[in-house]
XYZ file of C-alpha atoms in Angstrom:
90
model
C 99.986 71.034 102.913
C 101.475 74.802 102.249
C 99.392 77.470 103.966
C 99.090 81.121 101.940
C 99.460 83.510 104.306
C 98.516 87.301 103.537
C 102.188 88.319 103.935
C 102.327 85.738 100.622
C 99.759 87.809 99.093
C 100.577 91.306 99.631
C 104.092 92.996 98.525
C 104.630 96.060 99.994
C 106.577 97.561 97.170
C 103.350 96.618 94.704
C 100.690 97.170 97.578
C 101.453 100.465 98.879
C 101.955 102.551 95.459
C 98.637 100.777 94.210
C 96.690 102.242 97.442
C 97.925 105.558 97.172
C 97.166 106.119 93.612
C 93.485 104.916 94.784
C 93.418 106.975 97.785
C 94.664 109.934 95.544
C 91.840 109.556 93.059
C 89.250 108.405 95.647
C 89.724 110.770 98.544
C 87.674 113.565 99.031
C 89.955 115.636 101.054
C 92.872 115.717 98.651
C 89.634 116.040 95.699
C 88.785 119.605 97.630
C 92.910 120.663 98.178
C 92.609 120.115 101.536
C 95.553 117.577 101.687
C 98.031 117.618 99.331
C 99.932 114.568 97.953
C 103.751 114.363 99.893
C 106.687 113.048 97.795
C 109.343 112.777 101.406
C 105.906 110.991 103.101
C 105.708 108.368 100.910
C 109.420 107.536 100.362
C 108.612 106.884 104.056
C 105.629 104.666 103.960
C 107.502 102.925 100.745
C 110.471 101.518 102.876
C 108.395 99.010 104.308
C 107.855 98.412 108.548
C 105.227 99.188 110.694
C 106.435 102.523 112.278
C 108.916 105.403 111.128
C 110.524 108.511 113.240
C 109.452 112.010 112.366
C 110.197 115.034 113.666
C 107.812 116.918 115.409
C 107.212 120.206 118.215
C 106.715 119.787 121.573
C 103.814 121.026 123.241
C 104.364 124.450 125.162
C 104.240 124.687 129.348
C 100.487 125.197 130.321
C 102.128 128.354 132.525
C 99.785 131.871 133.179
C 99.399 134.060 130.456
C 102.334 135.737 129.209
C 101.473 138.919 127.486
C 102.354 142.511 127.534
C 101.430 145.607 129.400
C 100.835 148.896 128.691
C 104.154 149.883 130.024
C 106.782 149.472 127.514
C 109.057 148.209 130.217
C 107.157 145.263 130.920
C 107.082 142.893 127.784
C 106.021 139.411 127.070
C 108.567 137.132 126.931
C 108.291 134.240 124.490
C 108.144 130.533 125.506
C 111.396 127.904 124.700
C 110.207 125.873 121.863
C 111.628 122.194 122.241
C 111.430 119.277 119.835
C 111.269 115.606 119.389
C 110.443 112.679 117.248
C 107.412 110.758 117.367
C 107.689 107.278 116.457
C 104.223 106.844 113.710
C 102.644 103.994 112.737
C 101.769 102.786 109.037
């Protein structure tokens, strides 16, 4: 006896396009402009997998305030900014 699994059911390449046109028209957030549609996001999500890489900054030191006086000589100095890539999930 053959068993259907979902995997059987659901193609990614047909699956995925299908949702977002739905979650386009249905969503409420992209309805106000809040979120915008993102052509580079979903060649992402269209390659198929669970998880992708994406770029991303790394939070700054949680040091003691770093601003400036009142004397010109002493100024704020600004924090390194560092990144990374954060491994999402589909």
């Amino acid at each position: 006896m053959a068993i259907t699994k979902v995997a059987d059911l659901v193609k990614p390449e047909i699956f995925l396009p299908y949702v977002q046109q739905q979650t386009t028209v249905k969503s409420r957030l992209i309805q106000s402009g809040i979120l915008v549609p993102d052509a580079q996001l979903d060649l992402v999500l269209l390659g198929g997998g669970n998880t992708f890489n994406e770029p991303s900054f790394r939070d700054l030191p949680d040091d003691d305030d770093n601003v400036s006086s009142d004397n010109e000589a002493v100024l704020a100095t600004p924090s390194k900014v560092s990144t990374s890539k954060e491994i999402q999930v589909c």
